[in-house]
Coordinates of C-alpha atoms in Angstrom, one line a residue:
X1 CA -20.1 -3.7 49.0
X2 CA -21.1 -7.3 46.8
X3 CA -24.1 -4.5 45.3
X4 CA -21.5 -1.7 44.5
X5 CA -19.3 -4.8 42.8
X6 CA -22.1 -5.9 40.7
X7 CA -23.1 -2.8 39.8
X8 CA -19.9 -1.9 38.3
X9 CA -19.5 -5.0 36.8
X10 CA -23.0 -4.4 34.7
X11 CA -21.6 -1.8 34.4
X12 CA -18.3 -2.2 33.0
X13 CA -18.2 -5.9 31.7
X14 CA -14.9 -7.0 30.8
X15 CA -14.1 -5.8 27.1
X16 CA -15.7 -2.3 28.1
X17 CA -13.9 0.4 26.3
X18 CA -12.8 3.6 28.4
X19 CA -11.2 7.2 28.1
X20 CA -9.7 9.8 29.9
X21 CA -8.6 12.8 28.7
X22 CA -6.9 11.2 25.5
X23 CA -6.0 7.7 26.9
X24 CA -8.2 5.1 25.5
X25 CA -8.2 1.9 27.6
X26 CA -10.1 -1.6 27.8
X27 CA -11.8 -2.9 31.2
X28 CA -9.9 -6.1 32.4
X29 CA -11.1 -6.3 35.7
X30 CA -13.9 -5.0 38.1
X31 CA -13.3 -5.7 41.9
X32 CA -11.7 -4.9 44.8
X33 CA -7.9 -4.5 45.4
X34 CA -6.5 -6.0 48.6
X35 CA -5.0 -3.3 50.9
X36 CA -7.5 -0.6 49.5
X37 CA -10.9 0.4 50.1
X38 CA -14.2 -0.1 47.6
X39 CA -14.6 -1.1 43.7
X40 CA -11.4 -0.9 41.2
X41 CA -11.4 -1.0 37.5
X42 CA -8.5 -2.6 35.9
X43 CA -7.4 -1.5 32.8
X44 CA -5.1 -2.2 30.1
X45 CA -4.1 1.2 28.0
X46 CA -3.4 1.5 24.5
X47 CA -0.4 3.6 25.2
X48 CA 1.5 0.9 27.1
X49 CA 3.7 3.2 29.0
X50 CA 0.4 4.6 30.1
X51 CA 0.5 2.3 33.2
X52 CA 2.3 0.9 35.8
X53 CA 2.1 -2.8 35.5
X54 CA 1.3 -5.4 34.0
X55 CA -2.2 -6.2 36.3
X56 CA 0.0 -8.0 39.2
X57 CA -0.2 -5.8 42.4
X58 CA 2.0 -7.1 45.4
X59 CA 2.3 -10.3 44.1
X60 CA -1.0 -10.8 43.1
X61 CA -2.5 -11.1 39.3
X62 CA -5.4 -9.4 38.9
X63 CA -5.1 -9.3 34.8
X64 CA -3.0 -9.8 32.2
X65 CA -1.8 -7.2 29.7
X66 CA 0.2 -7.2 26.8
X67 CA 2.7 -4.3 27.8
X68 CA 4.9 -4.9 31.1
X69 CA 3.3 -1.1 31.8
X70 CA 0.1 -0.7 30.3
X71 CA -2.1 -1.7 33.8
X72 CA -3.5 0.3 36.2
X73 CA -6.5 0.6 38.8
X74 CA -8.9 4.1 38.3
X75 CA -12.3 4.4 40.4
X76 CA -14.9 4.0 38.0
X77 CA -15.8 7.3 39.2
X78 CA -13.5 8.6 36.9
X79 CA -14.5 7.1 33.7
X80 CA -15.8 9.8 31.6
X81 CA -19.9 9.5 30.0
X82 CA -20.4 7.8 26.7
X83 CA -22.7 8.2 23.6
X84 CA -24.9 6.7 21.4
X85 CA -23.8 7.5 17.6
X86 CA -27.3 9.1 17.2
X87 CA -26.6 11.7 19.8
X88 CA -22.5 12.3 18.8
X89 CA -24.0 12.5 15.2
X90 CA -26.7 15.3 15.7
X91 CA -24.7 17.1 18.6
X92 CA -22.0 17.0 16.1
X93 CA -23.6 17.7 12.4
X94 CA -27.1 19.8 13.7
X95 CA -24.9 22.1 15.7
X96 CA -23.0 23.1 13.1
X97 CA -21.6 26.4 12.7
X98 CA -18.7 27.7 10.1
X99 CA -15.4 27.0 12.4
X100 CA -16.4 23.3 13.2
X101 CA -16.8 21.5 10.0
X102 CA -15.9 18.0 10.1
X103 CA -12.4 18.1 8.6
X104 CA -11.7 14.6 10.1
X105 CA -14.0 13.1 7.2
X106 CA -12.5 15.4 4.6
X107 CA -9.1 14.4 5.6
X108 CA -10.0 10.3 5.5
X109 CA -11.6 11.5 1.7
X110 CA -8.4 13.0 0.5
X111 CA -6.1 10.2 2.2
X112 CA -8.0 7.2 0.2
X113 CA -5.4 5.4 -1.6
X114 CA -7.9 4.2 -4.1
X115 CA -12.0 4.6 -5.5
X116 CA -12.5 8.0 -3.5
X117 CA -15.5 6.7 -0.4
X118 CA -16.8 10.3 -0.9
X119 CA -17.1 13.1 -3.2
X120 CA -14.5 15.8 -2.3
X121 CA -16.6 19.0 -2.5
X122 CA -15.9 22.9 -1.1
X123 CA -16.4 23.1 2.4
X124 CA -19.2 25.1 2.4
X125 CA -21.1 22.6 0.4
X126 CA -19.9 19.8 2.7
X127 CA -21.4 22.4 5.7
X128 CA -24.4 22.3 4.0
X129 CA -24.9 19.0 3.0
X130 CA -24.0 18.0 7.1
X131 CA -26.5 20.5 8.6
X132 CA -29.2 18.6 6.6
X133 CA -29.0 15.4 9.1
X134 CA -31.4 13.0 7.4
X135 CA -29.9 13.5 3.7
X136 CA -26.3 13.1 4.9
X137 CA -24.4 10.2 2.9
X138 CA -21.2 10.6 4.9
X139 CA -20.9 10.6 8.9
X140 CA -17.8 10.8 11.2
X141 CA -17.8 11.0 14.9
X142 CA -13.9 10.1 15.5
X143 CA -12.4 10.9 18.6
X144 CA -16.3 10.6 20.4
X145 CA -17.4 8.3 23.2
X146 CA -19.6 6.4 21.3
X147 CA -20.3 3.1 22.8
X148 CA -24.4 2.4 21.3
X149 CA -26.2 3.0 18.4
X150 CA -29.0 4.4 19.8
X151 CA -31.9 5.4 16.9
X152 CA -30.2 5.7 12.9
X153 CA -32.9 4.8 11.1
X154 CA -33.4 8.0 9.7
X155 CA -30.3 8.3 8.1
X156 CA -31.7 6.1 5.0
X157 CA -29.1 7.9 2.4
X158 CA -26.0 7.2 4.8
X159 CA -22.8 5.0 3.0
X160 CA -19.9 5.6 4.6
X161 CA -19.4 5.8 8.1
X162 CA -16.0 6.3 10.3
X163 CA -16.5 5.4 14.1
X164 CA -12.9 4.9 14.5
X165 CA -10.9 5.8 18.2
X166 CA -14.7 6.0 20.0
X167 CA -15.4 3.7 23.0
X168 CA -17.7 0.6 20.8
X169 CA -15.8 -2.3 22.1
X170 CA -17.5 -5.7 20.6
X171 CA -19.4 -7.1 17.3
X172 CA -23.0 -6.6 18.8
X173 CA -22.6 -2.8 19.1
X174 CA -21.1 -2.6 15.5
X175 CA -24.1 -4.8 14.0
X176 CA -27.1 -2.8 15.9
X177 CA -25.6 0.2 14.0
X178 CA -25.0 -1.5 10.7
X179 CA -28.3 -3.9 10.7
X180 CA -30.4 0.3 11.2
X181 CA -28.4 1.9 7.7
X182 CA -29.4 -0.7 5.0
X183 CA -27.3 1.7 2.5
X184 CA -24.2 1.8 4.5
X185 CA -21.6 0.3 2.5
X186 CA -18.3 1.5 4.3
X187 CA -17.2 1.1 7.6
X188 CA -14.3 3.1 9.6
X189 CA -13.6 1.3 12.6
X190 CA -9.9 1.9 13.4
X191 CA -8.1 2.1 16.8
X192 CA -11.3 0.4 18.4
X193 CA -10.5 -2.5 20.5
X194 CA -13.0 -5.2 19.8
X195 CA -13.8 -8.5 21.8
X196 CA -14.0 -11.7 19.5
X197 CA -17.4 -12.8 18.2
X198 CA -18.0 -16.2 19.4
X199 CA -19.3 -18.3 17.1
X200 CA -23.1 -18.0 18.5
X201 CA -22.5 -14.6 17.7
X202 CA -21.1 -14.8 14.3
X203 CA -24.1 -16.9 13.1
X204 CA -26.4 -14.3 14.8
X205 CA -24.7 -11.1 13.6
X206 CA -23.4 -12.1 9.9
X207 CA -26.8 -11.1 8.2
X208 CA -26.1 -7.3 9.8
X209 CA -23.2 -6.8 7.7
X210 CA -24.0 -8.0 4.5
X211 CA -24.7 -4.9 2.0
X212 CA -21.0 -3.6 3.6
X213 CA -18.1 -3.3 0.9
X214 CA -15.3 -2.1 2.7
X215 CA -14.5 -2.2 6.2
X216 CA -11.4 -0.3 7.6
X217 CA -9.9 -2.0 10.6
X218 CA -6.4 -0.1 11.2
X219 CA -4.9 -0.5 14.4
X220 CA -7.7 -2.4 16.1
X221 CA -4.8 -4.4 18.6
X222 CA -4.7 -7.7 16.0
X223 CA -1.2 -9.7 16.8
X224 CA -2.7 -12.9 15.5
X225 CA -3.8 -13.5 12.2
X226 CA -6.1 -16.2 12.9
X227 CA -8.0 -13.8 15.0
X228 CA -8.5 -11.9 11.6
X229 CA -10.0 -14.6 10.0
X230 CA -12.0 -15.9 12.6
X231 CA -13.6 -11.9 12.9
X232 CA -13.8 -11.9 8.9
X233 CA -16.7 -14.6 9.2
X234 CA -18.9 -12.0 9.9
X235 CA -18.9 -10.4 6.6
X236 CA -17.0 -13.2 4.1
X237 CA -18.1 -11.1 1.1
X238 CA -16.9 -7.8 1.7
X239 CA -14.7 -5.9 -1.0
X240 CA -11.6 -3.8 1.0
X241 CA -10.3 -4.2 4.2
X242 CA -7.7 -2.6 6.0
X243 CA -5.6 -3.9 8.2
X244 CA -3.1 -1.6 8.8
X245 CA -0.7 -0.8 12.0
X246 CA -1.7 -4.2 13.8
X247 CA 0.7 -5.9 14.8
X248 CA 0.8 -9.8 13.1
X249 CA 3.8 -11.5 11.3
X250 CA 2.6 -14.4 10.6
X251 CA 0.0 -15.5 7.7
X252 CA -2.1 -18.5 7.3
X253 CA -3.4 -20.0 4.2
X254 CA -7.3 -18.9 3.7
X255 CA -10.2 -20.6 3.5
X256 CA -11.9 -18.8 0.5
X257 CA -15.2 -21.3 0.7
X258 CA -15.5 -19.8 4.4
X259 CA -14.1 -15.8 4.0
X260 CA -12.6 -13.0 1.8
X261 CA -14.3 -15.0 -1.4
X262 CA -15.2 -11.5 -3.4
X263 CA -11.7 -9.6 -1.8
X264 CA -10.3 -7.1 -3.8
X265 CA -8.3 -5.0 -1.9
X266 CA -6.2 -5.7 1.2
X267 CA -4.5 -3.0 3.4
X268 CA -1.2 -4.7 5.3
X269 CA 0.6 -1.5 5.5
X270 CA 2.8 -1.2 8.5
X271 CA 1.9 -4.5 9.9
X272 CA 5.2 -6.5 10.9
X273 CA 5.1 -9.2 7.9
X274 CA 8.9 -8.5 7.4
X275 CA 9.1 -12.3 5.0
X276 CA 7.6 -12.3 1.4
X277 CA 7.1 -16.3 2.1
X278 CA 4.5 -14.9 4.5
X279 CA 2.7 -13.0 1.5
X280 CA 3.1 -16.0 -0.9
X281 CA 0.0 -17.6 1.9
X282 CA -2.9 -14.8 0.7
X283 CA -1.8 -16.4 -3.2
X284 CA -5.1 -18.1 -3.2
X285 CA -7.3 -15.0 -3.0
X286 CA -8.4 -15.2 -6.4
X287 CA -10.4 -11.8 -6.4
X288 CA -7.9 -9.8 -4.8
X289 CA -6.6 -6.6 -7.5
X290 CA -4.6 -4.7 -4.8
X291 CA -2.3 -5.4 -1.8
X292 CA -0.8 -2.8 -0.3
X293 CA 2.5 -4.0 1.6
X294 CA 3.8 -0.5 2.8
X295 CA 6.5 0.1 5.3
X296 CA 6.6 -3.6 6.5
X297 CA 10.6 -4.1 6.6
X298 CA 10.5 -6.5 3.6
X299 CA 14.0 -7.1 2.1
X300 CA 13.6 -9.8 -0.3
X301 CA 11.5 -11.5 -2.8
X302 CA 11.0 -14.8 -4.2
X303 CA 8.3 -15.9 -5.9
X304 CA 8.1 -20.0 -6.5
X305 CA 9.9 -21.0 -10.0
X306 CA 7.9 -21.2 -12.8
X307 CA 8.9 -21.8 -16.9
X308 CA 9.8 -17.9 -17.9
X309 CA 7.4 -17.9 -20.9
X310 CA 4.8 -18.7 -18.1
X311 CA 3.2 -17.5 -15.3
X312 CA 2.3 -18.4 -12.1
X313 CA -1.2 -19.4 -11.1
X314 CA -1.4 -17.1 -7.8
X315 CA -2.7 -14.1 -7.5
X316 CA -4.1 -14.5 -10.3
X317 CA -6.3 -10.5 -10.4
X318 CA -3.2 -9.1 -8.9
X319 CA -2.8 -5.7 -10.9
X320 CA -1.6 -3.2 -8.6
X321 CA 1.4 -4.0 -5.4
X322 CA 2.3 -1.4 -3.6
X323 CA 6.1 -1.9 -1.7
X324 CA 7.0 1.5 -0.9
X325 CA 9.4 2.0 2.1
X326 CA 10.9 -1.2 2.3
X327 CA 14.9 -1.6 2.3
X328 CA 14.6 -4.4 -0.6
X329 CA 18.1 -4.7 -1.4
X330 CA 18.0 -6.2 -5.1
X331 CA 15.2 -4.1 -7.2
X332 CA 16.3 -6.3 -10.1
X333 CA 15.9 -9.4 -9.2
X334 CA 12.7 -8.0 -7.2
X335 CA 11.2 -7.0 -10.8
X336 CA 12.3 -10.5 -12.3
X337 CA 10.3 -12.3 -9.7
X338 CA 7.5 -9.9 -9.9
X339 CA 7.3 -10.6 -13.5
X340 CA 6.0 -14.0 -12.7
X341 CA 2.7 -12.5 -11.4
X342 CA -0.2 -12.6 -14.2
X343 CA -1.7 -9.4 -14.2
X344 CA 0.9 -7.3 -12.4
X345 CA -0.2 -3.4 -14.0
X346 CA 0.8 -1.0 -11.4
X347 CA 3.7 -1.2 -8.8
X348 CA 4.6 1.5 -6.0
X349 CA 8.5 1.1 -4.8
X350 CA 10.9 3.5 -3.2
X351 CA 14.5 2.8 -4.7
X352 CA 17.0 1.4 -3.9
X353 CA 19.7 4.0 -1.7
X354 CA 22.3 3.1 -4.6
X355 CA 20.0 3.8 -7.1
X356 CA 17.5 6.5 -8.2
X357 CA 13.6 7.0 -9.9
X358 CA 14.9 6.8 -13.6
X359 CA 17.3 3.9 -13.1
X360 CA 14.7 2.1 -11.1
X361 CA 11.3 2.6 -13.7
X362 CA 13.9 1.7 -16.3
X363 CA 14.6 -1.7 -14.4
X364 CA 11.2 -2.3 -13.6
X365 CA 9.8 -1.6 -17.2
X366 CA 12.4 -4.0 -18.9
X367 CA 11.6 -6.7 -16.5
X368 CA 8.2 -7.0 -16.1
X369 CA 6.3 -7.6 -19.2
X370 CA 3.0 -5.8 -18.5
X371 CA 3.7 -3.1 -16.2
X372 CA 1.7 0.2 -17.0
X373 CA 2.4 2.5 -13.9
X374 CA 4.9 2.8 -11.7
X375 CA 4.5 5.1 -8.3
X376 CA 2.1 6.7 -10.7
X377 CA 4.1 7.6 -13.4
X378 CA 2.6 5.9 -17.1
X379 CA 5.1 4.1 -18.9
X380 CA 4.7 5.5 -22.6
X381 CA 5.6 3.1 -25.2
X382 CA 8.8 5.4 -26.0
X383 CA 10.1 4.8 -22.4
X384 CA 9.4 1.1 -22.7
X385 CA 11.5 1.0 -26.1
X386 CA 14.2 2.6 -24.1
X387 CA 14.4 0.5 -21.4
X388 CA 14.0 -2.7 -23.2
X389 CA 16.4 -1.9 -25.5
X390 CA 19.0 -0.6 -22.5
X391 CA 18.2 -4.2 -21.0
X392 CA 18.8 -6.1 -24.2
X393 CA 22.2 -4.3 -24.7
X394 CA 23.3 -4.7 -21.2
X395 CA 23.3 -8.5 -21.1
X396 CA 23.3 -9.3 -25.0
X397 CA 27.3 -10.8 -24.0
X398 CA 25.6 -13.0 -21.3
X399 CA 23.0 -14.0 -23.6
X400 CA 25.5 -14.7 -26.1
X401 CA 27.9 -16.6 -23.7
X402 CA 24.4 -19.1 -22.8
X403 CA 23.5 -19.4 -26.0
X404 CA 27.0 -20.9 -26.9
X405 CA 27.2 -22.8 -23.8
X406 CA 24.0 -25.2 -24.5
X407 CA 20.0 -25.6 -23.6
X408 CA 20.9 -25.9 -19.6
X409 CA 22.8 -22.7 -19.7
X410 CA 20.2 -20.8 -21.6
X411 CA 17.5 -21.7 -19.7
X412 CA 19.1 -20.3 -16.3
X413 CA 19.7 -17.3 -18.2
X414 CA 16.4 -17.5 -19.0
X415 CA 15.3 -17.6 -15.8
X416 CA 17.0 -14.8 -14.4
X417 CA 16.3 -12.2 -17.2
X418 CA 12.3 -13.8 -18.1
X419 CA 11.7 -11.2 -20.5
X420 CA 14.9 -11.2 -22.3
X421 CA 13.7 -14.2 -24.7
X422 CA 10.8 -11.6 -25.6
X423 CA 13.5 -8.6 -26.1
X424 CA 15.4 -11.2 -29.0
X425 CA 11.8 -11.6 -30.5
X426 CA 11.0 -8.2 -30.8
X427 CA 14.2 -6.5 -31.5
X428 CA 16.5 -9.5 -32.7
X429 CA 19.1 -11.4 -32.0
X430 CA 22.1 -8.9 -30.2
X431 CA 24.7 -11.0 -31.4
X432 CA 25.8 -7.9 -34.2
X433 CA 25.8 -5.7 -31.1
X434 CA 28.7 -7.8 -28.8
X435 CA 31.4 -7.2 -30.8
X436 CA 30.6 -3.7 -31.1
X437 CA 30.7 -4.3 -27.0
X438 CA 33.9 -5.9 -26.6
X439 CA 36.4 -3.6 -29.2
X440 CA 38.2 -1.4 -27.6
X441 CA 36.2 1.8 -27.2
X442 CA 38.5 5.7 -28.1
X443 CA 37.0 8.3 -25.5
X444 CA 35.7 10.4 -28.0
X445 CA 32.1 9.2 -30.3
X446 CA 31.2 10.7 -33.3
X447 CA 27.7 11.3 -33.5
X448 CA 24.9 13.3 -36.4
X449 CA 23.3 15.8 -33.9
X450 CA 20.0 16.3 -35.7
X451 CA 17.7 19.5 -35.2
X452 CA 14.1 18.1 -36.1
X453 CA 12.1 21.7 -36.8
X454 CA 14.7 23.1 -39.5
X455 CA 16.5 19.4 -40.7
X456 CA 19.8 21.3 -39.6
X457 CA 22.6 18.0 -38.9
X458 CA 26.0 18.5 -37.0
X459 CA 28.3 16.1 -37.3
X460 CA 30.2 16.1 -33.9
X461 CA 32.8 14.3 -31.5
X462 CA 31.9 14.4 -28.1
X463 CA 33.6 12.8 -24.8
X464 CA 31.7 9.4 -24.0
X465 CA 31.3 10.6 -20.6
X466 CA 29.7 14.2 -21.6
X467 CA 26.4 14.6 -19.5
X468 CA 23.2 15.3 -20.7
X469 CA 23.0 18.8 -19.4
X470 CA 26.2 19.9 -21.1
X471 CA 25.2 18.3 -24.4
X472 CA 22.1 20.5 -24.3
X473 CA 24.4 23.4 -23.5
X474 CA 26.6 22.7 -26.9
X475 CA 23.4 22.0 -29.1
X476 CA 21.6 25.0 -28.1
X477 CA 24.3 27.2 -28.8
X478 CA 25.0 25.9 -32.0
X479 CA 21.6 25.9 -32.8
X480 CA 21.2 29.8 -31.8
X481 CA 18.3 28.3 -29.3
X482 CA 17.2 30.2 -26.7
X483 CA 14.3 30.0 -23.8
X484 CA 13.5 26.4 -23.5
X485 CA 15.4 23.8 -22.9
X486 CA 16.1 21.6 -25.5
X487 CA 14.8 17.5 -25.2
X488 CA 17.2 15.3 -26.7
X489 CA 16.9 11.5 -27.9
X490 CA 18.8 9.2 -29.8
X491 CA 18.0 6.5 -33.2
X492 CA 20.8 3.6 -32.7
X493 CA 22.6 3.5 -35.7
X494 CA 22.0 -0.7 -36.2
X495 CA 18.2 -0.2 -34.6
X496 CA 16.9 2.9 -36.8
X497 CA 13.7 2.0 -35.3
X498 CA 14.2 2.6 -31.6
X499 CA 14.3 6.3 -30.3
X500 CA 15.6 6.1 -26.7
X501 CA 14.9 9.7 -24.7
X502 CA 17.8 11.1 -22.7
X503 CA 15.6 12.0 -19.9
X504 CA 18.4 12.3 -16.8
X505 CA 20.4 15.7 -17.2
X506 CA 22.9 14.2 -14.7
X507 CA 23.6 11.2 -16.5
X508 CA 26.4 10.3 -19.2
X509 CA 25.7 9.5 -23.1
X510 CA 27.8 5.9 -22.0
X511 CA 24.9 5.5 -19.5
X512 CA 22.7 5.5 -22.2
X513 CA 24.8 3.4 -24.5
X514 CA 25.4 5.9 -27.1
X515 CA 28.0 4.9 -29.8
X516 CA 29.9 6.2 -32.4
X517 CA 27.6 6.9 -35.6
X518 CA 24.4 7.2 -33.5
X519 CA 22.1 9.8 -34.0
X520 CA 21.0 12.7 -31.5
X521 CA 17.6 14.0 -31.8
X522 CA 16.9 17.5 -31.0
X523 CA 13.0 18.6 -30.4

């Protein structure tokens, strides 16, 4: 029986990776079970209603898990035979025929948020390009029990790689593959469960993984963010990494002498970092250009105070944030804070349930200074005179009311509207608009509805509260147009300059601050 025992546990050391049918599982014990006959394995599933318990069996602990249901004992009989990548590679790209192309690396192509890893091409090309083993550049072998490298060093032209849900459980594995492609330069390993490197290790493996750029680590069972910095000494220079789906909450200031000292892009999505004081810790990553917070439960954001003609000196290569799918109650005070950041160019955000896309890009425009993009729409510089100038009319009576009430007053103004100083600056003081503001407004406006092509003008009084839509009913009947819809703008009779569009059929001419004697634009 001790023979049996030890051969198992050669075996199956603790840290082995397993599957069965589609359960994936990690080896947490190899021994007998009192009150039943011969050599157990214990394992802990990812699916942790998978199991039974938690590894204690009639009283007894035989292993921990994480889950109070993800243990169980199997025979090792059971265990199903693994791979070396070489063989999952040439089984899967040599035996090619038309129905099996690899649509799982197509698929991880197309879903890259940024720089494409590959070049989407037709699928027959792809087919071709796969069959010719030695020449491939791209190699997937998801969903494979792959466990070894086996021989790669053929594959000279190979750079991105996705081993991700296969059976490769520690750092060794990963670096006898890596260490065999010298032009492999990203790496998929998600929902792979790997042992930590100790620091022997990391001292003996860090050369392996030093011409990689981007390593994809979604759901590889992280709840503890110092077991992602610790792991990141292996490759302190690399480029991207993803992190998404584990499961930490909690960040810790980094040591950029020791890792992430080139990091440009950083993958949280769907983590459980639910406090923006959390974020604030990753401030020194001086490299970093994107940081995808997605679908983390985020509700508020504060950014540490800072003089509003300045800004703040962390993330300091910060241009693009993406916050989509979190329930962030206050989207302007959200872009106010946001404005702090230096090179803040492109921002992804859902809006608010109160609000709506054109409300929200015309917030987020006014308020931050140098935003280009949002959720990928370009801000033209007509919609950034439109929104600027809906901000700067919306609080010129607060602005007013500071300015009056003395330096202390202004400056908290200030600091809750950071551009606004900028807005007086460009487009002058709003102190001719207030009283406009406060008198006592008659329903009906008179405004010069102007057809651009023939110079045609109609003088005409319209409800405040007339939508968009019906306006472009009136003006293309009196215009005799037909077939496409007309697009309307209006000049502000005080600020000839500004021409702000009238983009939302479903809103009112009030919402857009249309007043009597202004001009409508028709194009």
């Amino acid at each position: 029986m001790v023979g049996i025992i030890d051969e198992a546990q050669l075996f199956y050391p603790l840290g082995t990776r397993i599957k069965i049918a589609e359960n994936y599982g990690t080896v947490r014990y190899v021994g007998e079970v009192s009150g039943h006959m011969g050599t157990w394995l214990g394992i802990e599933w990812d699916d942790g209603l998978r199991g039974k318990h938690n590894g204690v069996v009639n009283g007894k602990r035989y292993f921990q898990t994480q889950m109070p249901t993800a243990g169980s004992f199997i025979r090792p009989g059971k265990v199903g035979p693994c791979a070396t990548l070489e063989d999952a590679a040439r089984e899967r790209y040599l035996n090619y025929d038309s129905s099996n192309v690899d649509e799982s690396l197509i698929r991880e192509a197309q879903a890259s948020l940024q720089a494409s890893l590959f070049e989407v091409v037709g699928m027959d090309k792809i087919a071709r390009k796969q069959s010719k083993f030695e020449q491939l550049s791209e190699v997937s072998v998801e969903k494979t029990p792959v466990n070894a490298a086996g021989y790669l060093q053929g594959l000279t032209q190979l750079t991105t790689l996705n081993v991700s849900h296969t059976l490769i459980w520690n750092w060794e594995i990963v670096a006898s593959i890596t260490q065999q492609l010298p032009s492999l330069t990203s790496l998929n390993l998600s929902s792979n469960r790997l042992v930590q490197p100790t620091v022997t290790q990391i001292a003996e493996l860090q050369p392996s993984f030093r011409h990689l750029k981007r390593i994809n680590l979604r759901n590889c069972g992280f709840s503890d963010w110092n077991d992602v910095m610790h792991t990141a000494l292996l490759w302190p220079d690399i480029l991207s990494l993803g992190l998404q789906e584990n499961s930490f909450s909690q960040l810790a200031v980094v040591d950029r002498q020791s890792i992430f000292r080139q990091l440009q892009e950083l993958d949280l999505h769907r983590t459980n970092i639910m406090d923006f004081d959390q974020v604030l810790k990753l401030g020194n990553l001086m490299t970093l250009r994107l940081l995808n917070l997605m679908e983390n439960g985020i509700e508020e954001i504060k950014l540490p105070d800072c003089d509003p003609l300045a800004k703040l000196n962390i993330f300091v290569s910060l241009e693009q944030l993406n916050l989509l799918h979190n329930p962030i109650w206050n989207e302007a005070d959200v872009f106010n804070e946001l404005d702090k950041l230096p090179q803040l160019k492109r921002l992804n955000k859902t809006p608010h349930l109160k609000s709506n896309f054109y409300e929200m890009f015309s917030k987020a425009v006014a308020s931050i200074g140098g935003l280009q993009f949002i959720n990928k729409a370009e801000v033209t510089a007509e919609e950034r005179r439109g929104a600027e100038y809906d901000i700067w009319k919306k609080y010129a009576m607060d602005w007013m009311q500071a300015t009056h009430q003395g330096a202390d007053a202004l400056r908290e103004f200030c600091r809750r509207h950071r551009t606004y100083a900028s807005l007086v600056k460009k487009y002058g003081s709003p102190a001719d608009f207030v009283p406009r503001a406060q008198a006592k407004q008659s329903n009906l406006i008179k405004v010069c509805i102007r057809h651009q092509k023939s110079g045609e003008i109609w003088d005409k009084k319209v409800p405040r509260m007339i939508t968009v839509q019906t306006l472009q009913g009136l003006v293309m009947k009196r215009f005799g147009l037909s077939g496409t819809v007309p697009q309307l703008s209006y000049v502000d009779a005080k600020h000839p300059s500004l021409v702000v569009p009238l983009d939302n059929m479903a809103k009112t001419l009030d919402f857009y601050s249309v007043q009597e004697h202004d001009t409508v634009l028709v194009q």
